[in-house]
């Protein structure tokens, strides 16, 4: 069973981290946004494959100027909120590819 984890910082096509590489666009089954940044959702949506799952660990209440929810509907993305729980344990599981336990 292969669980591949990828840091967003390795998905950019430039050193300024402004543009996601085409090799990473719409490639991931599950994308977790824990940025706390209002633009994190848009970034997560661009990484998630059609019919994939976005897990939102952020509770950023600020709006995103120009945010469009159409990709959620068009790509049939599942959005799951995750507000509570030990994030350090979750990150350890992901880092060690132990998510099947």
Coordinates of C-alpha atoms in Angstrom, one line a residue:
X1 CA 0.0 0.0 0.0
X2 CA 1.7 3.2 -1.1
X3 CA 1.1 6.4 0.7
X4 CA 3.2 9.2 -0.8
X5 CA 3.6 12.4 1.1
X6 CA 4.8 15.6 -0.6
X7 CA 5.5 19.0 0.9
X8 CA 4.0 21.8 -1.0
X9 CA 7.4 23.6 -1.0
X10 CA 8.6 20.9 -3.5
X11 CA 5.7 21.4 -5.9
X12 CA 6.7 24.8 -7.2
X13 CA 8.3 25.4 -10.6
X14 CA 10.3 28.5 -9.4
X15 CA 12.4 29.5 -6.5
X16 CA 10.0 32.3 -5.5
X17 CA 7.3 29.7 -4.8
X18 CA 4.7 31.6 -6.9
X19 CA 3.7 29.0 -9.5
X20 CA 2.9 25.3 -9.1
X21 CA 4.8 23.0 -11.4
X22 CA 2.5 21.3 -14.0
X23 CA 3.9 18.0 -12.8
X24 CA 2.0 18.5 -9.5
X25 CA -1.2 20.1 -10.7
X26 CA -4.2 18.0 -10.0
X27 CA -2.1 15.0 -9.0
X28 CA -2.9 14.2 -5.4
X29 CA -5.7 12.0 -4.0
X30 CA -5.7 13.8 -0.6
X31 CA -4.4 17.4 0.1
X32 CA -4.3 18.8 3.6
X33 CA -4.3 22.5 4.1
X34 CA -3.0 23.5 7.5
X35 CA -1.5 26.9 6.3
X36 CA -3.7 29.3 8.2
X37 CA -3.4 31.4 5.1
X38 CA -6.5 32.4 3.2
X39 CA -4.9 31.4 -0.1
X40 CA -4.2 27.9 1.2
X41 CA -7.6 26.5 0.0
X42 CA -7.0 27.7 -3.6
X43 CA -3.5 26.2 -3.5
X44 CA -4.8 22.9 -2.1
X45 CA -7.5 22.8 -4.8
X46 CA -4.9 23.2 -7.6
X47 CA -3.0 20.1 -6.2
X48 CA -6.0 17.8 -5.7
X49 CA -7.0 15.5 -8.5
X50 CA -10.6 15.4 -9.7
X51 CA -12.8 13.5 -7.2
X52 CA -10.0 13.9 -4.6
X53 CA -10.3 15.0 -1.0
X54 CA -9.3 18.4 0.5
X55 CA -8.8 18.2 4.3
X56 CA -9.0 21.7 5.9
X57 CA -7.1 21.9 9.1
X58 CA -7.1 25.7 8.9
X59 CA -9.7 27.9 10.5
X60 CA -8.7 31.1 8.7
X61 CA -11.8 33.4 8.8
X62 CA -10.5 35.9 6.3
X63 CA -12.0 35.9 2.9
X64 CA -9.9 35.4 -0.3
X65 CA -10.3 38.1 -2.9
X66 CA -11.3 36.5 -6.2
X67 CA -11.9 33.0 -4.7
X68 CA -14.0 30.8 -7.0
X69 CA -15.6 27.7 -5.7
X70 CA -16.3 26.3 -9.3
X71 CA -13.3 23.9 -9.2
X72 CA -14.9 22.2 -6.1
X73 CA -18.0 21.5 -8.1
X74 CA -16.5 20.9 -11.5
X75 CA -13.8 18.5 -10.2
X76 CA -16.3 17.0 -7.7
X77 CA -13.9 17.5 -4.8
X78 CA -14.8 16.3 -1.3
X79 CA -14.0 18.9 1.3
X80 CA -13.5 17.7 4.9
X81 CA -13.0 19.8 7.9
X82 CA -10.7 18.7 10.7
X83 CA -10.7 21.2 13.6
X84 CA -9.6 19.2 16.6
X85 CA -7.1 16.5 17.3
X86 CA -3.4 16.0 17.9
X87 CA -1.8 17.4 14.7
X88 CA 1.6 16.2 15.8
X89 CA 0.5 12.6 15.8
X90 CA -1.1 13.0 12.4
X91 CA 2.0 14.5 11.0
X92 CA 4.2 11.7 12.4
X93 CA 1.9 9.1 10.8
X94 CA 2.1 10.9 7.4
X95 CA 5.9 11.3 7.7
X96 CA 6.4 7.6 8.5
X97 CA 3.9 6.4 5.9
X98 CA 1.9 4.8 8.7
X99 CA -1.6 6.0 7.8
X100 CA -3.0 2.5 7.4
X101 CA -2.7 1.9 11.2

